[in-house]
Amino acid sequence: MSEHNVKQNPAPAVRHAEVTRDLMEGIASGRFPVGSLLPTEFELCDLYGASRHTVRVAIGELAELGLVSRRKRAGTRVEARTPPGSYRQSLTSLEDLVQFGAAHVRVVQETGELAADPALAKALGCPAGSRWLKISSFRLNGRPGVPPVGWTDVYLDPAYTEVPALARASPATLISSLVEQRYGRQIAEVHQDVGAVALPGRLAEPLRAEAGSPALRVVRRYLDPAGEVFEISDTIHPAGRFTASSRLERGRA
Amino acid sequence: MSEHNVKQNPAPAVRHAEVTRDLMEGIASGRFPVGSLLPTEFELCDLYGASRHTVRVAIGELAELGLVSRRKRAGTRVEARTPPGSYRQSLTSLEDLVQFGAAHVRVVQETGELAADPALAKALGCPAGSRWLKISSFRLNGRPGVPPVGWTDVYLDPAYTEVPALARASPATLISSLVEQRYGRQIAEVHQDVGAVALPGRLAEPLRAEAGSPALRVVRRYLDPAGEVFEISDTIHPAGRFTASSRLERGRA
DNA sequence: CTTGACGTTATGTTCGGACATATCCTAAGC
DNA sequence: GCTTAGGATATGTCCGAACATAACGTCAAG
């Protein structure tokens, strides 16, 4: 592999993709802080040795991702550090929902007897007569053009002591099939553990409940295509009408 | 240049947008049938009197919408007649859901007494003690990358004779806010009429119910940004577990 | 008939330039 | 001080050109 060759095209790939990648890296690393202005297009031409057209295509991709916004004369401003629409987005946790308040989120819940629907009980593999708690969540916030996401979770046994694994094949649980729909079969098993906990203080205020009161804790783990583990933990609290909060964390496979 | 255009720029808007619009029109009207090849870029340059750059930007927008696909040498092929993600998509009717069967759709419903939640009754402007029927719907089908859409509708009075207009400001109804979220305030009032009907024969089989049995008919009308009226009519049938079907039609303003 | 090489062709990428447009900034006018 | 007018500037749009690349068609060789 001598560099001496004539028509050597090692890995220039597409020029504008290279510019895009470097800019994304710069934004993610904080070299271009959120809120600051990117160098002008002409400066970027100089920086990358590319034409303005190429630079504009690159910036256009960032704008499409919502990473930057462009305004005439004002310049190109960094809007976000990481692109939305990633794996994490479809796994939006309930805590994110709570952050946006009631104006953006509707959470409706009921309890009922599974005995009222024997077919459903059989499909879920649960004994008839069990009681269940249902939570429907919708995420309406998001950038223009991003449709809302909704799902419904059903937890059995309102005593909060045991919850069957409804992650797969349950007609009443959507979140796993939702993930599979978007990422195919690369998703590993979805695990769901449940236990009774005391409501943490940091959740007391947004949930309008008393810290320390009994709550339900649900933990799910997903394996994304890149081999990373995403863990969503929800804290569900029965305060008059049930409310919910949660947290999302990353880990390694 | 043949004509000496001085400054008569009345409403050319953006040039490439004009090309985009005409191409979309041609595709929607069938002038460019689905499956056929679009004229080559150079032919389109000739046709619209625009540069190749402009034509490419226009085609790029169509490609982004999924209307066409581009391959080197092969040309630009028409893939779909109407863009997904359009106004219609967010108004997906329940009938569409039924078409995909249980594997792709979950519809869960319950009935209950509004009296159990006085705050909700007050928010809905309904007398306490009313009964209600709830239907949660999720659409998981769709092209790759298009997140699922979910919403919840609540119909009052299971006698199926009167249903208050819950379209706006109802904390339990999502579809109107969903539409507003995507299309801003350009959406006109949403009308909702209800009446008792006999279950049509064509719906009897998919709903596993008997034709002619009593059902509820709900009609909503939306006005899209282009001034067109979309009408969604749902037929809701209480067969053990409530099931639903619907139809979506277009009309003029 | 199958396979391979190769020219043709339509899209993919990049360049340099020109003018339009919206906005910020400053200075003039009240 | 406040408002208004105008210059400066960064992005928006468009043009014409050149070369790269992938895929289709053809045709010759096996």
Coordinates of C-alpha atoms (C1' of nucleotides) in Angstrom, one line a residue:
Chain A
M1 CA 0.0 0.0 0.0
S2 CA 2.3 2.6 -1.1
E3 CA 0.9 6.1 -1.0
H4 CA 2.7 6.7 -4.2
N5 CA -0.1 5.5 -6.4
V6 CA -1.9 7.6 -8.8
K7 CA -5.6 7.2 -8.4
Q8 CA -5.5 6.3 -4.8
N9 CA -8.7 6.8 -3.0
P10 CA -8.0 5.4 0.5
A11 CA -11.0 6.6 2.4
P12 CA -12.1 10.0 1.5
A13 CA -15.6 8.6 1.2
V14 CA -17.9 11.5 0.5
R15 CA -16.4 14.8 1.3
H16 CA -19.4 16.3 3.0
A17 CA -19.9 13.3 5.1
E18 CA -16.5 13.8 6.5
V19 CA -17.3 17.4 7.3
T20 CA -20.6 16.3 8.9
R21 CA -18.9 13.8 11.1
D22 CA -16.2 16.2 12.3
L23 CA -18.8 18.8 13.1
M24 CA -21.0 16.3 15.0
E25 CA -17.9 15.2 16.9
G26 CA -17.1 18.8 17.8
I27 CA -20.6 19.4 19.0
A28 CA -20.8 16.2 21.0
S29 CA -17.4 16.8 22.6
G30 CA -18.3 20.4 23.6
R31 CA -15.8 22.0 21.3
F32 CA -18.8 23.8 19.8
P33 CA -20.9 24.4 22.9
V34 CA -24.7 24.3 22.8
G35 CA -26.0 27.8 22.4
S36 CA -22.9 29.1 20.7
L37 CA -22.5 30.0 17.0
L38 CA -20.7 27.7 14.6
P39 CA -18.0 29.4 12.5
T40 CA -19.4 31.0 9.4
E41 CA -19.8 28.9 6.3
F42 CA -16.8 30.6 4.6
E43 CA -14.7 30.0 7.7
L44 CA -15.6 26.3 7.6
C45 CA -14.7 26.3 3.9
D46 CA -11.3 27.4 4.9
L47 CA -11.1 25.0 7.8
Y48 CA -11.9 21.9 5.8
G49 CA -10.6 23.0 2.5
A50 CA -14.0 22.4 0.9
S51 CA -16.3 24.5 -1.2
R52 CA -19.2 26.3 0.4
H53 CA -21.6 23.9 -1.3
T54 CA -20.1 21.0 0.5
V55 CA -20.1 22.7 3.8
R56 CA -23.7 23.7 3.4
V57 CA -24.7 20.1 2.6
A58 CA -22.9 19.0 5.8
I59 CA -24.5 21.7 7.9
G60 CA -27.9 20.9 6.3
E61 CA -27.6 17.3 7.6
L62 CA -26.9 18.6 11.1
A63 CA -29.9 21.0 10.8
E64 CA -32.1 18.1 9.7
L65 CA -31.1 16.2 12.9
G66 CA -31.9 19.3 14.9
L67 CA -28.4 19.7 16.1
V68 CA -28.1 23.2 14.7
S69 CA -30.4 25.9 13.5
R70 CA -29.7 28.4 10.8
R71 CA -30.8 32.0 10.4
K72 CA -29.8 34.5 7.9
R73 CA -27.2 36.9 9.0
A74 CA -27.4 35.6 12.6
G75 CA -25.4 32.5 11.8
T76 CA -25.6 28.8 12.6
R77 CA -26.4 28.1 16.3
V78 CA -25.7 24.8 18.1
E79 CA -29.1 23.6 19.5
A80 CA -28.4 20.2 20.9
R81 CA -25.4 18.1 21.8
T82 CA -26.7 14.7 20.6
P83 CA -29.2 13.9 17.9
P84 CA -32.7 12.8 18.8
G85 CA -34.3 9.9 17.0
S86 CA -31.7 7.6 18.4
Y87 CA -32.3 4.3 20.1
R88 CA -32.9 6.2 23.3
Q89 CA -35.8 8.2 21.9
S90 CA -38.1 5.3 21.4
L91 CA -37.4 4.2 24.9
T92 CA -38.4 7.5 26.4
S93 CA -38.8 7.0 30.1
L94 CA -41.8 8.1 32.1
E95 CA -39.5 10.5 33.9
D96 CA -39.0 12.4 30.7
L97 CA -42.7 12.6 30.5
V98 CA -43.0 14.1 33.9
Q99 CA -40.5 16.7 33.1
F100 CA -42.8 18.2 30.5
G101 CA -45.7 18.5 32.9
A102 CA -49.3 17.9 32.3
A103 CA -49.5 20.1 29.3
H104 CA -47.5 17.7 27.2
V105 CA -48.4 14.3 28.7
R106 CA -51.5 12.4 29.4
V107 CA -51.3 9.4 31.6
V108 CA -54.5 7.5 32.2
Q109 CA -54.8 4.5 34.4
E110 CA -57.3 2.1 35.7
T111 CA -57.6 -1.1 37.7
G112 CA -59.9 -3.9 37.0
E113 CA -60.5 -7.6 37.4
L114 CA -59.0 -9.9 34.9
A115 CA -61.9 -12.2 35.5
A116 CA -64.0 -9.9 33.5
D117 CA -62.2 -11.0 30.4
P118 CA -61.2 -14.7 30.6
A119 CA -59.8 -14.7 27.1
L120 CA -57.3 -12.0 28.1
A121 CA -56.4 -13.8 31.2
K122 CA -55.6 -16.9 29.2
A123 CA -53.6 -15.0 26.7
L124 CA -51.5 -13.5 29.5
G125 CA -51.1 -16.8 31.2
C126 CA -52.5 -15.5 34.4
P127 CA -55.1 -17.1 36.6
A128 CA -58.5 -15.7 36.2
G129 CA -59.5 -13.4 39.0
S130 CA -56.2 -11.6 39.1
R131 CA -56.4 -7.9 39.3
W132 CA -54.4 -5.5 37.1
L133 CA -53.2 -2.0 36.8
K134 CA -53.0 -0.3 33.5
I135 CA -50.9 2.7 32.5
S136 CA -51.2 4.4 29.1
S137 CA -48.5 6.9 28.3
F138 CA -48.1 9.4 25.5
R139 CA -45.1 11.5 24.6
L140 CA -46.2 14.5 22.6
N141 CA -43.2 16.7 23.1
G142 CA -40.5 16.6 20.5
R143 CA -39.5 18.5 17.5
P144 CA -41.9 19.5 14.8
G145 CA -42.5 16.5 12.5
V146 CA -41.8 13.9 15.1
P147 CA -44.9 12.0 15.7
P148 CA -46.0 11.3 19.2
V149 CA -45.3 7.9 20.7
G150 CA -47.6 6.0 22.8
W151 CA -47.6 2.7 24.7
T152 CA -49.6 0.9 27.3
D153 CA -48.2 -1.2 30.1
V154 CA -50.2 -3.5 32.2
Y155 CA -49.0 -4.6 35.6
L156 CA -50.7 -7.4 37.4
D157 CA -51.5 -7.7 41.1
P158 CA -52.0 -4.3 42.6
A159 CA -50.5 -5.5 45.8
Y160 CA -47.2 -4.7 44.0
T161 CA -45.5 -7.9 45.1
E162 CA -45.3 -9.9 41.9
V163 CA -45.7 -9.0 38.3
P164 CA -45.5 -11.6 35.5
A165 CA -43.2 -11.0 32.7
L166 CA -45.5 -9.4 30.1
A167 CA -42.7 -8.1 28.0
R168 CA -43.2 -10.6 25.1
A169 CA -46.2 -11.8 23.3
S170 CA -48.6 -10.0 25.7
P171 CA -51.4 -8.5 23.8
A172 CA -51.7 -5.8 26.5
T173 CA -48.0 -4.8 26.5
L174 CA -46.7 -2.7 23.7
I175 CA -43.3 -1.4 24.6
S176 CA -41.4 -4.5 23.6
S177 CA -43.1 -5.0 20.3
L178 CA -42.6 -1.2 19.7
V179 CA -38.9 -1.6 20.1
E180 CA -38.8 -4.7 18.0
Q181 CA -40.7 -2.9 15.3
R182 CA -38.0 -0.3 15.0
Y183 CA -34.9 -2.4 15.6
G184 CA -35.9 -5.9 14.4
R185 CA -34.8 -9.0 16.2
Q186 CA -31.5 -7.4 17.3
I187 CA -33.2 -6.6 20.6
A188 CA -32.4 -9.1 23.3
E189 CA -34.8 -10.3 25.8
V190 CA -36.5 -7.6 27.8
H191 CA -36.3 -8.2 31.5
Q192 CA -38.7 -6.8 34.0
D193 CA -38.3 -6.9 37.7
V194 CA -40.6 -5.4 40.2
G195 CA -40.4 -4.6 43.9
A196 CA -42.0 -2.4 46.5
V197 CA -40.1 0.7 47.5
A198 CA -40.5 3.9 49.4
L199 CA -41.1 6.9 47.2
P200 CA -37.8 8.8 46.8
G201 CA -37.8 12.5 47.9
R202 CA -36.8 13.8 44.5
L203 CA -40.0 12.4 43.0
A204 CA -42.3 13.5 45.7
E205 CA -42.9 17.0 44.4
P206 CA -43.5 16.3 40.8
L207 CA -45.9 13.5 41.7
R208 CA -47.6 15.6 44.3
A209 CA -47.2 12.7 46.8
E210 CA -45.5 12.3 50.1
A211 CA -41.9 11.1 50.2
G212 CA -41.6 7.7 51.7
S213 CA -45.0 6.5 50.9
P214 CA -45.2 3.0 49.3
A215 CA -44.6 2.8 45.6
L216 CA -43.9 0.2 42.9
R217 CA -40.5 0.0 41.2
V218 CA -40.2 -1.6 37.8
V219 CA -36.9 -2.2 36.0
R220 CA -36.6 -3.2 32.4
R221 CA -33.4 -3.8 30.4
Y222 CA -33.0 -3.6 26.7
L223 CA -30.1 -4.5 24.5
D224 CA -29.6 -2.2 21.6
P225 CA -28.1 -3.1 18.2
A226 CA -24.8 -1.6 19.3
G227 CA -24.6 -4.0 22.2
E228 CA -25.3 -1.4 24.9
V229 CA -27.7 -2.1 27.7
F230 CA -30.4 0.5 28.4
E231 CA -32.1 0.3 31.7
I232 CA -35.4 1.9 32.4
S233 CA -36.6 2.1 35.9
D234 CA -40.1 3.3 36.7
T235 CA -41.4 4.3 40.0
I236 CA -45.2 4.0 40.1
H237 CA -47.1 5.6 42.9
P238 CA -50.8 5.3 43.7
A239 CA -51.7 8.8 44.8
G240 CA -55.4 9.1 44.3
R241 CA -55.0 8.7 40.5
F242 CA -51.9 6.7 39.8
T243 CA -48.9 8.8 38.7
A244 CA -45.5 7.6 37.5
S245 CA -41.9 8.6 37.1
S246 CA -38.9 6.8 35.9
R247 CA -35.2 7.0 34.9
L248 CA -33.2 5.8 32.0
E249 CA -29.6 4.8 32.2
R250 CA -27.0 3.4 29.9
G251 CA -24.6 0.5 30.5
R252 CA -22.5 -2.0 28.8
A253 CA -23.4 -5.3 27.4
Chain B
M1 CA -31.3 34.9 -22.5
S2 CA -34.3 35.3 -24.6
E3 CA -36.3 37.6 -22.3
H4 CA -34.8 40.4 -20.4
N5 CA -36.5 40.0 -17.1
V6 CA -35.8 43.0 -15.1
K7 CA -37.4 42.8 -11.8
Q8 CA -40.7 41.0 -12.4
N9 CA -40.5 38.6 -9.5
P10 CA -44.1 38.6 -8.4
A11 CA -44.4 35.1 -6.9
P12 CA -41.8 32.7 -8.1
A13 CA -41.3 31.8 -4.4
V14 CA -38.4 29.4 -4.3
R15 CA -37.7 27.8 -7.6
H16 CA -37.1 24.3 -6.4
A17 CA -40.2 24.3 -4.4
E18 CA -42.1 25.0 -7.5
V19 CA -40.6 22.0 -9.2
T20 CA -41.2 19.9 -6.2
R21 CA -44.9 20.9 -6.1
D22 CA -45.4 20.2 -9.8
L23 CA -43.7 16.8 -9.5
M24 CA -45.8 15.9 -6.5
E25 CA -48.9 16.9 -8.4
G26 CA -47.9 14.8 -11.3
I27 CA -47.3 11.8 -9.1
A28 CA -50.5 12.2 -7.2
S29 CA -52.5 12.7 -10.4
G30 CA -51.1 9.6 -12.0
R31 CA -49.2 11.4 -14.7
F32 CA -46.2 9.8 -13.3
P33 CA -47.5 6.3 -12.4
V34 CA -46.2 4.4 -9.4
G35 CA -43.5 2.0 -10.6
S36 CA -42.5 4.1 -13.6
L37 CA -39.4 6.1 -14.1
L38 CA -39.3 9.8 -13.8
P39 CA -37.8 11.8 -16.7
T40 CA -34.0 12.0 -16.3
E41 CA -32.7 15.0 -14.4
F42 CA -31.5 16.6 -17.6
E43 CA -34.9 16.2 -19.2
L44 CA -36.5 17.8 -16.1
C45 CA -34.0 20.7 -16.4
D46 CA -35.2 21.2 -19.9
L47 CA -38.8 20.8 -18.8
Y48 CA -38.8 23.3 -16.0
G49 CA -36.0 25.6 -17.4
A50 CA -34.1 25.1 -14.2
S51 CA -30.5 24.0 -13.5
R52 CA -29.7 20.5 -12.6
H53 CA -28.9 21.6 -9.0
T54 CA -32.4 22.9 -8.6
V55 CA -34.0 19.8 -10.1
R56 CA -31.9 17.6 -7.8
V57 CA -33.0 19.5 -4.7
A58 CA -36.6 19.1 -5.7
I59 CA -36.2 15.4 -6.4
G60 CA -34.3 15.1 -3.1
E61 CA -37.3 16.4 -1.3
L62 CA -39.5 13.8 -2.9
A63 CA -37.0 11.1 -2.1
E64 CA -37.0 12.2 1.5
L65 CA -40.8 11.8 1.6
G66 CA -40.5 8.3 0.2
L67 CA -42.3 9.3 -3.0
V68 CA -39.4 8.3 -5.3
S69 CA -36.2 6.3 -5.0
R70 CA -33.0 7.1 -6.9
R71 CA -30.4 4.7 -8.1
K72 CA -27.4 5.4 -10.3
R73 CA -27.8 4.7 -13.9
A74 CA -31.2 3.1 -13.2
G75 CA -33.0 6.5 -12.8
T76 CA -35.6 7.9 -10.4
R77 CA -38.5 5.6 -9.8
V78 CA -41.9 6.6 -8.4
E79 CA -42.5 4.6 -5.3
A80 CA -45.7 6.0 -3.8
R81 CA -48.6 8.2 -4.9
T82 CA -49.0 10.1 -1.7
P83 CA -46.5 11.0 0.9
P84 CA -46.6 9.2 4.2
G85 CA -46.4 11.2 7.3
S86 CA -48.9 13.6 5.8
Y87 CA -52.0 14.9 7.4
R88 CA -53.8 11.7 6.7
Q89 CA -51.2 9.6 8.4
S90 CA -51.8 11.1 11.8
L91 CA -55.5 10.7 11.3
T92 CA -55.2 7.0 10.7
S93 CA -58.6 5.5 11.0
L94 CA -59.5 2.5 13.1
E95 CA -60.3 0.6 10.0
D96 CA -56.7 0.8 8.9
L97 CA -55.8 -0.7 12.2
V98 CA -58.2 -3.6 11.8
Q99 CA -56.7 -4.3 8.4
F100 CA -53.4 -5.2 10.0
G101 CA -54.8 -7.6 12.5
A102 CA -53.9 -8.3 16.0
A103 CA -50.2 -8.7 15.3
H104 CA -49.8 -5.0 14.6
V105 CA -52.5 -3.4 16.6
R106 CA -53.6 -3.4 20.1
V107 CA -57.0 -1.9 21.0
V108 CA -57.9 -2.0 24.6
Q109 CA -61.2 -0.7 26.0
E110 CA -63.0 -0.4 29.2
T111 CA -66.2 1.1 30.6
G112 CA -66.5 2.8 33.9
E113 CA -68.3 5.3 36.0
L114 CA -67.3 8.9 35.7
A115 CA -68.4 9.3 39.2
A116 CA -65.4 7.4 40.3
D117 CA -63.3 10.4 39.3
P118 CA -65.1 13.7 40.0
A119 CA -62.2 15.8 38.9
L120 CA -62.3 14.2 35.5
A121 CA -66.0 14.7 35.2
K122 CA -65.6 18.3 36.0
A123 CA -62.8 18.7 33.5
L124 CA -65.0 17.1 30.9
G125 CA -67.9 19.3 31.7
C126 CA -70.1 16.2 32.3
P127 CA -72.5 15.4 35.1
A128 CA -71.0 13.1 37.7
G129 CA -72.3 9.6 37.5
S130 CA -72.1 9.5 33.7
R131 CA -70.7 6.3 32.3
W132 CA -68.0 6.2 29.6
L133 CA -66.3 4.0 27.0
K134 CA -62.6 4.2 26.5
I135 CA -60.7 3.1 23.4
S136 CA -56.9 3.2 23.2
S137 CA -55.5 2.6 19.8
F138 CA -51.9 2.1 18.5
R139 CA -50.7 2.0 15.0
L140 CA -47.4 0.2 14.7
N141 CA -47.3 -0.5 11.0
G142 CA -45.5 2.0 8.8
R143 CA -42.3 2.5 7.1
P144 CA -39.0 2.0 8.9
G145 CA -38.1 4.9 11.0
V146 CA -41.7 6.1 11.5
P147 CA -42.5 5.9 15.2
P148 CA -45.8 4.4 16.2
V149 CA -48.7 6.6 16.9
G150 CA -51.1 6.2 19.8
W151 CA -54.1 8.0 21.1
T152 CA -57.0 7.5 23.4
D153 CA -60.6 8.4 22.8
V154 CA -63.3 8.5 25.5
Y155 CA -66.9 8.4 24.6
L156 CA -69.5 9.2 27.2
D157 CA -72.8 7.4 27.7
P158 CA -72.7 3.8 26.6
A159 CA -76.3 4.1 25.6
Y160 CA -74.7 5.5 22.4
T161 CA -77.2 8.3 22.1
E162 CA -75.2 11.3 23.0
V163 CA -71.5 12.0 23.2
P164 CA -70.2 15.4 24.4
A165 CA -67.7 17.1 22.1
L166 CA -64.4 16.0 23.7
A167 CA -62.3 17.0 20.8
R168 CA -60.8 20.0 22.5
A169 CA -59.3 20.5 26.0
S170 CA -60.3 17.2 27.2
P171 CA -57.6 15.6 29.2
A172 CA -58.7 12.2 28.1
T173 CA -58.8 12.8 24.4
L174 CA -55.5 13.0 22.6
I175 CA -56.3 13.0 18.9
S176 CA -57.1 16.6 18.5
S177 CA -54.0 17.8 20.4
L178 CA -52.0 15.3 18.4
V179 CA -53.2 16.9 15.2
E180 CA -52.6 20.4 16.6
Q181 CA -49.1 19.4 17.6
R182 CA -48.2 18.5 14.1
Y183 CA -50.0 21.1 12.2
G184 CA -50.4 24.0 14.5
R185 CA -53.4 26.2 14.7
Q186 CA -54.3 25.7 11.0
I187 CA -56.6 23.0 12.1
A188 CA -60.2 24.1 12.2
E189 CA -62.6 22.9 14.8
V190 CA -63.1 19.2 15.1
H191 CA -66.7 18.1 14.9
Q192 CA -67.9 14.9 16.3
D193 CA -71.4 13.5 15.8
V194 CA -72.7 10.3 17.1
G195 CA -75.7 8.2 16.4
A196 CA -76.9 4.6 16.8
V197 CA -76.8 2.5 13.7
A198 CA -77.0 -1.2 12.7
L199 CA -73.7 -2.9 12.1
P200 CA -73.0 -3.0 8.4
G201 CA -72.4 -6.4 6.9
R202 CA -68.9 -5.6 5.6
L203 CA -67.8 -5.0 9.2
A204 CA -69.5 -8.0 10.7
E205 CA -66.7 -10.5 9.8
P206 CA -63.6 -8.5 10.9
L207 CA -65.4 -7.6 14.1
R208 CA -66.6 -11.1 14.7
A209 CA -70.1 -9.8 15.3
E210 CA -73.5 -10.2 13.8
A211 CA -74.6 -7.9 11.0
G212 CA -77.4 -5.7 12.0
S213 CA -76.7 -5.7 15.7
P214 CA -76.7 -2.2 17.3
A215 CA -73.5 -0.2 17.0
L216 CA -72.3 3.3 17.6
R217 CA -71.4 5.6 14.8
V218 CA -69.0 8.5 15.4
V219 CA -68.1 11.0 12.7
R220 CA -65.3 13.5 13.0
R221 CA -64.3 16.2 10.5
Y222 CA -60.9 17.9 10.3
L223 CA -59.7 20.7 8.1
D224 CA -56.2 20.3 6.9
P225 CA -53.8 23.1 6.0
A226 CA -54.6 22.8 2.3
G227 CA -58.2 23.5 3.0
E228 CA -59.4 19.9 2.4
V229 CA -61.8 18.2 4.7
F230 CA -61.0 14.8 6.1
E231 CA -63.8 12.8 7.6
I232 CA -63.3 9.9 9.8
S233 CA -66.2 7.7 10.6
D234 CA -65.9 5.0 13.2
T235 CA -68.3 2.2 13.9
I236 CA -68.0 1.0 17.4
H237 CA -69.6 -2.3 18.4
P238 CA -70.0 -3.7 21.9
A239 CA -69.4 -7.4 21.3
G240 CA -68.2 -8.8 24.5
R241 CA -65.0 -6.8 24.3
F242 CA -65.7 -3.7 22.3
T243 CA -64.2 -3.7 18.8
A244 CA -64.1 -0.9 16.3
S245 CA -63.8 -0.1 12.7
S246 CA -63.8 3.1 10.7
R247 CA -63.4 4.7 7.4
L248 CA -61.5 7.8 6.2
E249 CA -62.6 9.9 3.4
R250 CA -61.5 13.1 1.7
G251 CA -63.6 16.0 0.6
R252 CA -63.4 19.7 -0.3
A253 CA -63.5 22.6 2.0
Chain C
dC1 C1' -26.8 -20.9 -22.4
dT2 C1' -23.8 -18.9 -19.3
dT3 C1' -20.2 -15.8 -18.2
dG4 C1' -17.3 -12.1 -18.5
dA5 C1' -15.6 -7.6 -20.3
dC6 C1' -16.8 -3.1 -21.6
dG7 C1' -19.0 1.1 -23.3
dT8 C1' -23.1 3.8 -22.2
dT9 C1' -25.8 6.4 -19.2
dA10 C1' -28.2 8.5 -15.2
dT11 C1' -27.4 9.7 -10.8
dG12 C1' -23.7 11.2 -7.0
dT13 C1' -20.4 14.6 -5.6
dT14 C1' -17.9 18.7 -5.7
dC15 C1' -16.4 23.1 -7.3
dG16 C1' -16.6 28.3 -8.0
dG17 C1' -19.5 32.0 -8.7
dA18 C1' -23.5 35.2 -8.5
dC19 C1' -27.3 37.4 -6.6
dA20 C1' -31.3 37.5 -3.1
dT21 C1' -32.8 38.0 1.5
dA22 C1' -33.1 38.5 6.3
dT23 C1' -31.0 40.4 10.2
dC24 C1' -27.6 42.8 13.1
dC25 C1' -25.4 47.0 13.9
dT26 C1' -24.6 51.7 13.6
dA27 C1' -25.6 56.3 12.7
dA28 C1' -28.6 60.0 11.5
dG29 C1' -32.9 62.4 12.7
dC30 C1' -36.7 63.7 15.8
Chain D
dG1 C1' -33.8 58.9 24.7
dC2 C1' -36.3 56.9 21.0
dT3 C1' -37.2 56.0 16.3
dT4 C1' -35.8 55.4 11.7
dA5 C1' -32.7 54.7 7.7
dG6 C1' -29.0 52.4 5.7
dG7 C1' -24.8 49.7 5.4
dA8 C1' -22.6 45.3 6.6
dT9 C1' -22.9 40.5 6.8
dA10 C1' -24.2 35.5 7.0
dT11 C1' -27.3 32.4 5.2
dG12 C1' -30.7 31.2 1.1
dT13 C1' -31.2 30.2 -3.7
dC14 C1' -29.6 29.4 -8.1
dC15 C1' -26.6 28.7 -11.9
dG16 C1' -23.1 26.0 -15.1
dA17 C1' -19.6 22.9 -15.2
dA18 C1' -16.7 18.8 -14.3
dC19 C1' -15.6 14.4 -12.9
dA20 C1' -16.8 10.0 -10.1
dT21 C1' -19.6 6.0 -9.6
dA22 C1' -22.8 2.4 -10.2
dA23 C1' -25.8 -0.2 -13.0
dC24 C1' -27.9 -1.4 -17.4
dG25 C1' -27.2 -3.5 -22.2
dT26 C1' -24.6 -5.4 -25.4
dC27 C1' -21.6 -8.6 -27.3
dA28 C1' -18.0 -11.7 -27.6
dA29 C1' -15.8 -15.8 -25.6
dG30 C1' -16.3 -20.1 -23.3

